[in-house]
mmCIF file with all atom_site columns, C-alpha atoms in Angstrom:
data_model
loop_
_atom_site.group_PDB
_atom_site.id
_atom_site.type_symbol
_atom_site.label_atom_id
_atom_site.label_alt_id
_atom_site.label_comp_id
_atom_site.label_asym_id
_atom_site.label_entity_id
_atom_site.label_seq_id
_atom_site.pdbx_PDB_ins_code
_atom_site.Cartn_x
_atom_site.Cartn_y
_atom_site.Cartn_z
_atom_site.occupancy
_atom_site.B_iso_or_equiv
_atom_site.pdbx_formal_charge
_atom_site.auth_seq_id
_atom_site.auth_comp_id
_atom_site.auth_asym_id
_atom_site.auth_atom_id
_atom_site.pdbx_PDB_model_num
ATOM 1   C CA . MET A 1 1   ? 107.493 -69.384 -11.538 1.00 51.00 ? 1   MET A CA 1
ATOM 2   C CA . SER A 1 2   ? 109.365 -69.484 -8.241  1.00 59.00 ? 2   SER A CA 1
ATOM 3   C CA . GLU A 1 3   ? 107.622 -69.652 -4.883  1.00 61.00 ? 3   GLU A CA 1
ATOM 4   C CA . LYS A 1 4   ? 108.619 -66.047 -4.112  1.00 60.00 ? 4   LYS A CA 1
ATOM 5   C CA . GLU A 1 5   ? 107.197 -64.766 -7.406  1.00 59.00 ? 5   GLU A CA 1
ATOM 6   C CA . GLU A 1 6   ? 103.959 -66.668 -6.778  1.00 55.00 ? 6   GLU A CA 1
ATOM 7   C CA . VAL A 1 7   ? 103.612 -65.110 -3.325  1.00 53.00 ? 7   VAL A CA 1
ATOM 8   C CA . LEU A 1 8   ? 104.238 -61.626 -4.736  1.00 57.00 ? 8   LEU A CA 1
ATOM 9   C CA . ARG A 1 9   ? 101.663 -62.233 -7.468  1.00 54.00 ? 9   ARG A CA 1
ATOM 10  C CA . GLN A 1 10  ? 99.059  -63.289 -4.918  1.00 51.00 ? 10  GLN A CA 1
ATOM 11  C CA . ILE A 1 11  ? 99.791  -60.269 -2.732  1.00 58.00 ? 11  ILE A CA 1
ATOM 12  C CA . SER A 1 12  ? 99.393  -58.017 -5.770  1.00 58.00 ? 12  SER A CA 1
ATOM 13  C CA . GLU A 1 13  ? 96.044  -59.605 -6.638  1.00 51.00 ? 13  GLU A CA 1
ATOM 14  C CA . ILE A 1 14  ? 94.795  -59.232 -3.067  1.00 49.00 ? 14  ILE A CA 1
ATOM 15  C CA . LYS A 1 15  ? 95.855  -55.587 -3.061  1.00 56.00 ? 15  LYS A CA 1
ATOM 16  C CA . ASN A 1 16  ? 94.033  -54.987 -6.328  1.00 53.00 ? 16  ASN A CA 1
ATOM 17  C CA . HIS A 1 17  ? 90.838  -56.455 -4.872  1.00 46.00 ? 17  HIS A CA 1
ATOM 18  C CA . LEU A 1 18  ? 91.085  -54.549 -1.611  1.00 47.00 ? 18  LEU A CA 1
ATOM 19  C CA . VAL A 1 19  ? 91.815  -51.183 -3.212  1.00 50.00 ? 19  VAL A CA 1
ATOM 20  C CA . ASP A 1 20  ? 88.976  -49.604 -5.136  1.00 50.00 ? 20  ASP A CA 1
ATOM 21  C CA . LYS A 1 21  ? 91.062  -47.712 -7.643  1.00 50.00 ? 21  LYS A CA 1
ATOM 22  C CA . GLU A 1 22  ? 88.166  -45.510 -8.692  1.00 47.00 ? 22  GLU A CA 1
ATOM 23  C CA . ALA A 1 23  ? 87.242  -44.344 -5.185  1.00 48.00 ? 23  ALA A CA 1
ATOM 24  C CA . PHE A 1 24  ? 90.632  -44.657 -3.498  1.00 54.00 ? 24  PHE A CA 1
ATOM 25  C CA . TYR A 1 25  ? 92.669  -41.464 -3.131  1.00 61.00 ? 25  TYR A CA 1
ATOM 26  C CA . PRO A 1 26  ? 96.272  -42.030 -2.099  1.00 72.00 ? 26  PRO A CA 1
ATOM 27  C CA . TYR A 1 27  ? 97.655  -38.623 -1.202  1.00 78.00 ? 27  TYR A CA 1
ATOM 28  C CA . ASN A 1 28  ? 101.233 -37.528 -0.676  1.00 82.00 ? 28  ASN A CA 1
ATOM 29  C CA . PHE A 1 29  ? 100.997 -34.913 2.084   1.00 87.00 ? 29  PHE A CA 1
ATOM 30  C CA . ASN A 1 30  ? 104.439 -33.599 1.147   1.00 89.00 ? 30  ASN A CA 1
ATOM 31  C CA . ALA A 1 31  ? 102.661 -31.964 -1.802  1.00 90.00 ? 31  ALA A CA 1
ATOM 32  C CA . CYS A 1 32  ? 100.701 -29.911 0.719   1.00 92.00 ? 32  CYS A CA 1
ATOM 33  C CA . HIS A 1 33  ? 103.971 -28.639 2.210   1.00 94.00 ? 33  HIS A CA 1
ATOM 34  C CA . VAL A 1 34  ? 105.141 -27.663 -1.277  1.00 95.00 ? 34  VAL A CA 1
ATOM 35  C CA . TRP A 1 35  ? 101.927 -25.733 -1.917  1.00 95.00 ? 35  TRP A CA 1
ATOM 36  C CA . SER A 1 36  ? 102.261 -24.036 1.471   1.00 96.00 ? 36  SER A CA 1
ATOM 37  C CA . ALA A 1 37  ? 105.732 -22.812 0.533   1.00 96.00 ? 37  ALA A CA 1
ATOM 38  C CA . ILE A 1 38  ? 104.454 -21.570 -2.832  1.00 97.00 ? 38  ILE A CA 1
ATOM 39  C CA . ALA A 1 39  ? 101.506 -19.829 -1.130  1.00 97.00 ? 39  ALA A CA 1
ATOM 40  C CA . LEU A 1 40  ? 103.907 -18.044 1.212   1.00 97.00 ? 40  LEU A CA 1
ATOM 41  C CA . VAL A 1 41  ? 106.095 -16.849 -1.661  1.00 97.00 ? 41  VAL A CA 1
ATOM 42  C CA . LEU A 1 42  ? 103.092 -15.788 -3.758  1.00 95.00 ? 42  LEU A CA 1
ATOM 43  C CA . THR A 1 43  ? 101.560 -13.797 -0.904  1.00 96.00 ? 43  THR A CA 1
ATOM 44  C CA . LEU A 1 44  ? 104.796 -11.857 -0.485  1.00 95.00 ? 44  LEU A CA 1
ATOM 45  C CA . VAL A 1 45  ? 105.799 -11.335 -4.126  1.00 95.00 ? 45  VAL A CA 1
ATOM 46  C CA . MET A 1 46  ? 102.547 -11.087 -6.095  1.00 94.00 ? 46  MET A CA 1
ATOM 47  C CA . ILE A 1 47  ? 101.720 -7.475  -5.244  1.00 93.00 ? 47  ILE A CA 1
ATOM 48  C CA . PRO A 1 48  ? 105.265 -6.125  -5.914  1.00 94.00 ? 48  PRO A CA 1
ATOM 49  C CA . SER A 1 49  ? 105.358 -8.150  -9.145  1.00 96.00 ? 49  SER A CA 1
ATOM 50  C CA . TYR A 1 50  ? 102.054 -6.739  -10.376 1.00 95.00 ? 50  TYR A CA 1
ATOM 51  C CA . GLN A 1 51  ? 103.145 -3.250  -9.372  1.00 93.00 ? 51  GLN A CA 1
ATOM 52  C CA . GLU A 1 52  ? 106.173 -3.683  -11.627 1.00 93.00 ? 52  GLU A CA 1
ATOM 53  C CA . SER A 1 53  ? 103.810 -4.506  -14.492 1.00 94.00 ? 53  SER A CA 1
ATOM 54  C CA . VAL A 1 54  ? 100.663 -6.563  -14.970 1.00 94.00 ? 54  VAL A CA 1
ATOM 55  C CA . VAL A 1 55  ? 102.416 -8.799  -17.510 1.00 95.00 ? 55  VAL A CA 1
ATOM 56  C CA . PHE A 1 56  ? 105.356 -9.417  -15.180 1.00 97.00 ? 56  PHE A CA 1
ATOM 57  C CA . GLY A 1 57  ? 103.080 -10.152 -12.232 1.00 96.00 ? 57  GLY A CA 1
ATOM 58  C CA . THR A 1 58  ? 100.948 -12.547 -14.253 1.00 96.00 ? 58  THR A CA 1
ATOM 59  C CA . THR A 1 59  ? 104.067 -14.345 -15.507 1.00 96.00 ? 59  THR A CA 1
ATOM 60  C CA . VAL A 1 60  ? 105.554 -14.751 -12.026 1.00 96.00 ? 60  VAL A CA 1
ATOM 61  C CA . THR A 1 61  ? 102.263 -15.986 -10.576 1.00 96.00 ? 61  THR A CA 1
ATOM 62  C CA . THR A 1 62  ? 101.647 -18.410 -13.442 1.00 97.00 ? 62  THR A CA 1
ATOM 63  C CA . LEU A 1 63  ? 105.156 -19.880 -13.249 1.00 97.00 ? 63  LEU A CA 1
ATOM 64  C CA . LEU A 1 64  ? 104.957 -20.451 -9.488  1.00 97.00 ? 64  LEU A CA 1
ATOM 65  C CA . VAL A 1 65  ? 101.510 -22.068 -9.736  1.00 97.00 ? 65  VAL A CA 1
ATOM 66  C CA . LEU A 1 66  ? 102.639 -24.193 -12.677 1.00 97.00 ? 66  LEU A CA 1
ATOM 67  C CA . MET A 1 67  ? 105.668 -25.337 -10.698 1.00 97.00 ? 67  MET A CA 1
ATOM 68  C CA . GLY A 1 68  ? 103.350 -26.410 -7.887  1.00 96.00 ? 68  GLY A CA 1
ATOM 69  C CA . PHE A 1 69  ? 101.162 -28.488 -10.193 1.00 95.00 ? 69  PHE A CA 1
ATOM 70  C CA . ILE A 1 70  ? 104.183 -30.182 -11.787 1.00 95.00 ? 70  ILE A CA 1
ATOM 71  C CA . ILE A 1 71  ? 105.674 -31.097 -8.399  1.00 95.00 ? 71  ILE A CA 1
ATOM 72  C CA . GLU A 1 72  ? 102.325 -32.400 -7.139  1.00 92.00 ? 72  GLU A CA 1
ATOM 73  C CA . ALA A 1 73  ? 101.829 -34.455 -10.309 1.00 91.00 ? 73  ALA A CA 1
ATOM 74  C CA . LEU A 1 74  ? 105.219 -36.101 -9.801  1.00 92.00 ? 74  LEU A CA 1
ATOM 75  C CA . MET A 1 75  ? 104.446 -36.814 -6.147  1.00 91.00 ? 75  MET A CA 1
ATOM 76  C CA . THR A 1 76  ? 101.030 -38.229 -7.050  1.00 86.00 ? 76  THR A CA 1
ATOM 77  C CA . LYS A 1 77  ? 102.622 -40.517 -9.622  1.00 86.00 ? 77  LYS A CA 1
ATOM 78  C CA . LYS A 1 78  ? 105.127 -41.738 -7.044  1.00 86.00 ? 78  LYS A CA 1
ATOM 79  C CA . VAL A 1 79  ? 102.519 -42.541 -4.390  1.00 82.00 ? 79  VAL A CA 1
ATOM 80  C CA . ASN A 1 80  ? 100.267 -44.222 -6.967  1.00 82.00 ? 80  ASN A CA 1
ATOM 81  C CA . GLU A 1 81  ? 103.104 -46.511 -8.007  1.00 81.00 ? 81  GLU A CA 1
ATOM 82  C CA . SER A 1 82  ? 103.379 -47.723 -4.416  1.00 76.00 ? 82  SER A CA 1
ATOM 83  C CA . TYR A 1 83  ? 99.766  -48.928 -4.721  1.00 72.00 ? 83  TYR A CA 1
ATOM 84  C CA . ASP A 1 84  ? 100.236 -50.394 -8.225  1.00 73.00 ? 84  ASP A CA 1
ATOM 85  C CA . ILE A 1 85  ? 98.003  -47.684 -9.700  1.00 73.00 ? 85  ILE A CA 1
ATOM 86  C CA . ASP A 1 86  ? 99.135  -46.846 -13.225 1.00 70.00 ? 86  ASP A CA 1
ATOM 87  C CA . ASP A 1 87  ? 97.007  -43.745 -13.759 1.00 73.00 ? 87  ASP A CA 1
ATOM 88  C CA . ARG A 1 88  ? 95.327  -41.100 -11.615 1.00 75.00 ? 88  ARG A CA 1
ATOM 89  C CA . THR A 1 89  ? 92.090  -42.159 -9.952  1.00 77.00 ? 89  THR A CA 1
ATOM 90  C CA . ARG A 1 90  ? 88.831  -40.331 -10.607 1.00 80.00 ? 90  ARG A CA 1
ATOM 91  C CA . ARG A 1 91  ? 89.052  -38.542 -7.289  1.00 80.00 ? 91  ARG A CA 1
ATOM 92  C CA . GLN A 1 92  ? 92.598  -37.426 -8.021  1.00 82.00 ? 92  GLN A CA 1
ATOM 93  C CA . GLN A 1 93  ? 91.503  -36.158 -11.417 1.00 85.00 ? 93  GLN A CA 1
ATOM 94  C CA . TYR A 1 94  ? 88.594  -34.316 -9.792  1.00 85.00 ? 94  TYR A CA 1
ATOM 95  C CA . ILE A 1 95  ? 90.754  -32.561 -7.184  1.00 87.00 ? 95  ILE A CA 1
ATOM 96  C CA . MET A 1 96  ? 93.512  -31.728 -9.679  1.00 89.00 ? 96  MET A CA 1
ATOM 97  C CA . SER A 1 97  ? 91.004  -30.345 -12.206 1.00 92.00 ? 97  SER A CA 1
ATOM 98  C CA . ASN A 1 98  ? 89.224  -28.441 -9.447  1.00 92.00 ? 98  ASN A CA 1
ATOM 99  C CA . PHE A 1 99  ? 92.383  -26.691 -8.243  1.00 93.00 ? 99  PHE A CA 1
ATOM 100 C CA . LEU A 1 100 ? 93.553  -26.101 -11.823 1.00 94.00 ? 100 LEU A CA 1
ATOM 101 C CA . MET A 1 101 ? 90.324  -24.300 -12.772 1.00 96.00 ? 101 MET A CA 1
ATOM 102 C CA . ILE A 1 102 ? 90.421  -22.319 -9.522  1.00 96.00 ? 102 ILE A CA 1
ATOM 103 C CA . ALA A 1 103 ? 94.026  -21.268 -10.175 1.00 96.00 ? 103 ALA A CA 1
ATOM 104 C CA . LEU A 1 104 ? 93.297  -20.242 -13.779 1.00 96.00 ? 104 LEU A CA 1
ATOM 105 C CA . PHE A 1 105 ? 90.291  -18.178 -12.714 1.00 96.00 ? 105 PHE A CA 1
ATOM 106 C CA . ALA A 1 106 ? 92.285  -16.561 -9.892  1.00 96.00 ? 106 ALA A CA 1
ATOM 107 C CA . ILE A 1 107 ? 95.155  -15.658 -12.240 1.00 96.00 ? 107 ILE A CA 1
ATOM 108 C CA . ILE A 1 108 ? 92.834  -14.127 -14.840 1.00 95.00 ? 108 ILE A CA 1
ATOM 109 C CA . PHE A 1 109 ? 90.769  -12.236 -12.261 1.00 95.00 ? 109 PHE A CA 1
ATOM 110 C CA . SER A 1 110 ? 93.937  -11.081 -10.491 1.00 94.00 ? 110 SER A CA 1
ATOM 111 C CA . THR A 1 111 ? 95.071  -9.434  -13.723 1.00 93.00 ? 111 THR A CA 1
ATOM 112 C CA . MET A 1 112 ? 91.905  -7.341  -13.765 1.00 93.00 ? 112 MET A CA 1
ATOM 113 C CA . LEU A 1 113 ? 92.153  -6.430  -10.071 1.00 94.00 ? 113 LEU A CA 1
ATOM 114 C CA . ALA A 1 114 ? 95.830  -5.475  -10.447 1.00 93.00 ? 114 ALA A CA 1
ATOM 115 C CA . THR A 1 115 ? 94.973  -3.280  -13.432 1.00 93.00 ? 115 THR A CA 1
ATOM 116 C CA . TYR A 1 116 ? 92.654  -1.258  -11.187 1.00 92.00 ? 116 TYR A CA 1
ATOM 117 C CA . LYS A 1 117 ? 95.128  -1.439  -8.269  1.00 91.00 ? 117 LYS A CA 1
ATOM 118 C CA . LEU A 1 118 ? 92.643  -3.303  -6.053  1.00 94.00 ? 118 LEU A CA 1
ATOM 119 C CA . TYR A 1 119 ? 95.296  -5.080  -4.020  1.00 93.00 ? 119 TYR A CA 1
ATOM 120 C CA . VAL A 1 120 ? 93.299  -6.091  -0.931  1.00 95.00 ? 120 VAL A CA 1
ATOM 121 C CA . PRO A 1 121 ? 90.548  -7.947  -2.852  1.00 95.00 ? 121 PRO A CA 1
ATOM 122 C CA . PHE A 1 122 ? 93.380  -9.371  -4.955  1.00 93.00 ? 122 PHE A CA 1
ATOM 123 C CA . LEU A 1 123 ? 94.770  -11.275 -1.965  1.00 96.00 ? 123 LEU A CA 1
ATOM 124 C CA . LEU A 1 124 ? 91.366  -12.125 -0.513  1.00 97.00 ? 124 LEU A CA 1
ATOM 125 C CA . LEU A 1 125 ? 90.305  -13.599 -3.859  1.00 97.00 ? 125 LEU A CA 1
ATOM 126 C CA . TRP A 1 126 ? 93.104  -16.155 -3.613  1.00 97.00 ? 126 TRP A CA 1
ATOM 127 C CA . LEU A 1 127 ? 92.265  -16.911 0.010   1.00 97.00 ? 127 LEU A CA 1
ATOM 128 C CA . PHE A 1 128 ? 88.608  -17.573 -0.790  1.00 97.00 ? 128 PHE A CA 1
ATOM 129 C CA . LEU A 1 129 ? 89.095  -19.575 -3.993  1.00 96.00 ? 129 LEU A CA 1
ATOM 130 C CA . ILE A 1 130 ? 91.945  -21.803 -2.788  1.00 96.00 ? 130 ILE A CA 1
ATOM 131 C CA . SER A 1 131 ? 90.004  -22.454 0.418   1.00 96.00 ? 131 SER A CA 1
ATOM 132 C CA . LEU A 1 132 ? 87.103  -23.550 -1.755  1.00 94.00 ? 132 LEU A CA 1
ATOM 133 C CA . GLY A 1 133 ? 89.466  -26.110 -3.246  1.00 93.00 ? 133 GLY A CA 1
ATOM 134 C CA . HIS A 1 134 ? 90.551  -27.206 0.235   1.00 94.00 ? 134 HIS A CA 1
ATOM 135 C CA . LEU A 1 135 ? 86.891  -27.745 1.101   1.00 93.00 ? 135 LEU A CA 1
ATOM 136 C CA . GLY A 1 136 ? 86.674  -30.313 -1.708  1.00 89.00 ? 136 GLY A CA 1
ATOM 137 C CA . LEU A 1 137 ? 89.993  -31.855 -0.697  1.00 88.00 ? 137 LEU A CA 1
ATOM 138 C CA . GLY A 1 138 ? 88.790  -32.315 2.873   1.00 89.00 ? 138 GLY A CA 1
ATOM 139 C CA . PHE A 1 139 ? 85.648  -34.039 1.636   1.00 88.00 ? 139 PHE A CA 1
ATOM 140 C CA . VAL A 1 140 ? 87.514  -36.408 -0.695  1.00 85.00 ? 140 VAL A CA 1
ATOM 141 C CA . LEU A 1 141 ? 90.180  -37.284 1.882   1.00 83.00 ? 141 LEU A CA 1
ATOM 142 C CA . ASN A 1 142 ? 87.577  -37.392 4.676   1.00 86.00 ? 142 ASN A CA 1
ATOM 143 C CA . ILE A 1 143 ? 89.662  -35.020 6.788   1.00 89.00 ? 143 ILE A CA 1
ATOM 144 C CA . LYS A 1 144 ? 87.387  -32.648 8.721   1.00 92.00 ? 144 LYS A CA 1
ATOM 145 C CA . ALA A 1 145 ? 90.264  -30.318 9.594   1.00 94.00 ? 145 ALA A CA 1
ATOM 146 C CA . TYR A 1 146 ? 90.646  -29.273 5.944   1.00 94.00 ? 146 TYR A CA 1
ATOM 147 C CA . GLY A 1 147 ? 86.944  -28.512 5.683   1.00 94.00 ? 147 GLY A CA 1
ATOM 148 C CA . THR A 1 148 ? 86.945  -26.520 8.929   1.00 96.00 ? 148 THR A CA 1
ATOM 149 C CA . MET A 1 149 ? 90.038  -24.586 7.866   1.00 97.00 ? 149 MET A CA 1
ATOM 150 C CA . ALA A 1 150 ? 88.479  -23.812 4.484   1.00 96.00 ? 150 ALA A CA 1
ATOM 151 C CA . LYS A 1 151 ? 85.264  -22.485 6.030   1.00 96.00 ? 151 LYS A CA 1
ATOM 152 C CA . VAL A 1 152 ? 87.179  -20.283 8.482   1.00 97.00 ? 152 VAL A CA 1
ATOM 153 C CA . ASN A 1 153 ? 89.313  -18.910 5.637   1.00 98.00 ? 153 ASN A CA 1
ATOM 154 C CA . MET A 1 154 ? 86.303  -18.129 3.450   1.00 97.00 ? 154 MET A CA 1
ATOM 155 C CA . VAL A 1 155 ? 84.468  -16.372 6.278   1.00 98.00 ? 155 VAL A CA 1
ATOM 156 C CA . ALA A 1 156 ? 87.629  -14.404 7.118   1.00 98.00 ? 156 ALA A CA 1
ATOM 157 C CA . SER A 1 157 ? 88.052  -13.345 3.486   1.00 98.00 ? 157 SER A CA 1
ATOM 158 C CA . LEU A 1 158 ? 84.451  -12.112 3.302   1.00 97.00 ? 158 LEU A CA 1
ATOM 159 C CA . LEU A 1 159 ? 84.724  -10.216 6.593   1.00 98.00 ? 159 LEU A CA 1
ATOM 160 C CA . LEU A 1 160 ? 88.001  -8.546  5.596   1.00 97.00 ? 160 LEU A CA 1
ATOM 161 C CA . LEU A 1 161 ? 86.581  -7.637  2.192   1.00 97.00 ? 161 LEU A CA 1
ATOM 162 C CA . SER A 1 162 ? 83.534  -6.089  3.865   1.00 97.00 ? 162 SER A CA 1
ATOM 163 C CA . VAL A 1 163 ? 85.784  -4.027  6.151   1.00 97.00 ? 163 VAL A CA 1
ATOM 164 C CA . ALA A 1 164 ? 87.903  -2.939  3.182   1.00 96.00 ? 164 ALA A CA 1
ATOM 165 C CA . ILE A 1 165 ? 84.817  -1.821  1.240   1.00 96.00 ? 165 ILE A CA 1
ATOM 166 C CA . TYR A 1 166 ? 83.307  0.013   4.218   1.00 95.00 ? 166 TYR A CA 1
ATOM 167 C CA . PHE A 1 167 ? 86.498  1.896   5.093   1.00 95.00 ? 167 PHE A CA 1
ATOM 168 C CA . ASN A 1 168 ? 87.619  2.372   1.469   1.00 94.00 ? 168 ASN A CA 1
ATOM 169 C CA . LEU A 1 169 ? 90.781  0.274   1.874   1.00 94.00 ? 169 LEU A CA 1
ATOM 170 C CA . LEU A 1 170 ? 90.566  -1.725  -1.354  1.00 93.00 ? 170 LEU A CA 1
ATOM 171 C CA . GLU A 1 171 ? 93.599  -0.049  -2.941  1.00 90.00 ? 171 GLU A CA 1
ATOM 172 C CA . GLN A 1 172 ? 95.903  -0.349  0.055   1.00 88.00 ? 172 GLN A CA 1
ATOM 173 C CA . LYS A 1 173 ? 99.314  -1.841  -0.696  1.00 87.00 ? 173 LYS A CA 1
ATOM 174 C CA . GLU A 1 174 ? 100.905 -1.096  2.673   1.00 87.00 ? 174 GLU A CA 1
ATOM 175 C CA . GLY A 1 175 ? 99.856  -0.160  6.173   1.00 90.00 ? 175 GLY A CA 1
ATOM 176 C CA . LEU A 1 176 ? 98.364  -2.028  9.115   1.00 95.00 ? 176 LEU A CA 1
ATOM 177 C CA . PHE A 1 177 ? 95.230  -3.340  7.397   1.00 96.00 ? 177 PHE A CA 1
ATOM 178 C CA . PHE A 1 178 ? 97.170  -4.585  4.372   1.00 96.00 ? 178 PHE A CA 1
ATOM 179 C CA . MET A 1 179 ? 99.627  -6.353  6.685   1.00 96.00 ? 179 MET A CA 1
ATOM 180 C CA . LEU A 1 180 ? 96.660  -7.938  8.482   1.00 96.00 ? 180 LEU A CA 1
ATOM 181 C CA . VAL A 1 181 ? 95.288  -9.235  5.183   1.00 97.00 ? 181 VAL A CA 1
ATOM 182 C CA . GLN A 1 182 ? 98.683  -10.655 4.244   1.00 97.00 ? 182 GLN A CA 1
ATOM 183 C CA . ALA A 1 183 ? 98.998  -12.332 7.644   1.00 97.00 ? 183 ALA A CA 1
ATOM 184 C CA . VAL A 1 184 ? 95.544  -13.934 7.346   1.00 98.00 ? 184 VAL A CA 1
ATOM 185 C CA . VAL A 1 185 ? 96.347  -15.209 3.837   1.00 98.00 ? 185 VAL A CA 1
ATOM 186 C CA . ILE A 1 186 ? 99.688  -16.647 4.963   1.00 97.00 ? 186 ILE A CA 1
ATOM 187 C CA . LEU A 1 187 ? 98.045  -18.279 7.982   1.00 98.00 ? 187 LEU A CA 1
ATOM 188 C CA . GLY A 1 188 ? 95.163  -19.660 5.929   1.00 97.00 ? 188 GLY A CA 1
ATOM 189 C CA . LEU A 1 189 ? 97.010  -20.856 2.833   1.00 97.00 ? 189 LEU A CA 1
ATOM 190 C CA . ALA A 1 190 ? 100.529 -21.610 4.062   1.00 97.00 ? 190 ALA A CA 1
ATOM 191 C CA . ILE A 1 191 ? 100.695 -22.335 7.787   1.00 97.00 ? 191 ILE A CA 1
ATOM 192 C CA . ALA A 1 192 ? 97.357  -24.034 8.561   1.00 97.00 ? 192 ALA A CA 1
ATOM 193 C CA . PRO A 1 193 ? 97.373  -26.497 5.596   1.00 95.00 ? 193 PRO A CA 1
ATOM 194 C CA . SER A 1 194 ? 100.946 -27.506 6.365   1.00 96.00 ? 194 SER A CA 1
ATOM 195 C CA . ILE A 1 195 ? 100.119 -28.115 10.040  1.00 96.00 ? 195 ILE A CA 1
ATOM 196 C CA . ILE A 1 196 ? 97.162  -30.317 9.081   1.00 95.00 ? 196 ILE A CA 1
ATOM 197 C CA . ALA A 1 197 ? 99.305  -32.243 6.585   1.00 93.00 ? 197 ALA A CA 1
ATOM 198 C CA . PHE A 1 198 ? 102.012 -32.750 9.209   1.00 93.00 ? 198 PHE A CA 1
ATOM 199 C CA . LYS A 1 199 ? 99.458  -34.138 11.685  1.00 92.00 ? 199 LYS A CA 1
ATOM 200 C CA . GLN A 1 200 ? 98.067  -36.489 9.027   1.00 89.00 ? 200 GLN A CA 1
ATOM 201 C CA . GLN A 1 201 ? 101.580 -37.740 8.306   1.00 86.00 ? 201 GLN A CA 1
ATOM 202 C CA . LYS A 1 202 ? 102.076 -38.469 12.001  1.00 88.00 ? 202 LYS A CA 1
ATOM 203 C CA . ILE A 1 203 ? 98.777  -40.358 12.123  1.00 83.00 ? 203 ILE A CA 1
ATOM 204 C CA . ALA A 1 204 ? 99.774  -42.396 9.072   1.00 75.00 ? 204 ALA A CA 1
ATOM 205 C CA . GLN A 1 205 ? 103.140 -43.239 10.642  1.00 77.00 ? 205 GLN A CA 1
ATOM 206 C CA . LYS A 1 206 ? 101.459 -44.468 13.823  1.00 75.00 ? 206 LYS A CA 1
ATOM 207 C CA . GLU A 1 207 ? 99.035  -46.621 11.829  1.00 64.00 ? 207 GLU A CA 1
ATOM 208 C CA . CYS A 1 208 ? 101.909 -48.156 9.878   1.00 61.00 ? 208 CYS A CA 1
ATOM 209 C CA . SER A 1 209 ? 103.860 -48.922 13.056  1.00 59.00 ? 209 SER A CA 1
ATOM 210 C CA . VAL A 1 210 ? 100.928 -50.753 14.667  1.00 55.00 ? 210 VAL A CA 1
#
């Protein structure tokens, strides 16, 4: 074994000791940008897709969500390789399973809401459930901004749903209130998460340059 190989082996062993692979959660924040883009597209196309037909809407939604999970899985694998982690950690498995179950429930429940043309609660359902997933993500990554964003989103979804019930706006698919709901969903699931991810990337870059 050459001197260089011996040094690399020692570095690898030190890294393995320093990194608790069960508790450690390396995260590729580019995945958050991907999900933000998918959230934007879904918010704009889901209602027209379900209006075309429930089957078509469910198919479009499922394919977009599935694409997001595949891209994130590839990104997770790439970042894990940089830390010599062969498989997903327990925390990664927890977050991935959490979002997967949330997405499946949202898709199934959305089918029912679309059948009854309840478009406002349709969008607010996604805002509340995905924010619930962000709450867990913020806890695992120890990023308070994700938790704060999630709580604001969930409160906003409940308030808007209450207004929709009180003023009988549940079936709206256009108009000022519907546009407000869309804007809140886009802000909460597309813009805000991407801004937080961008800030975390900047922090990571500064730490690496020190």
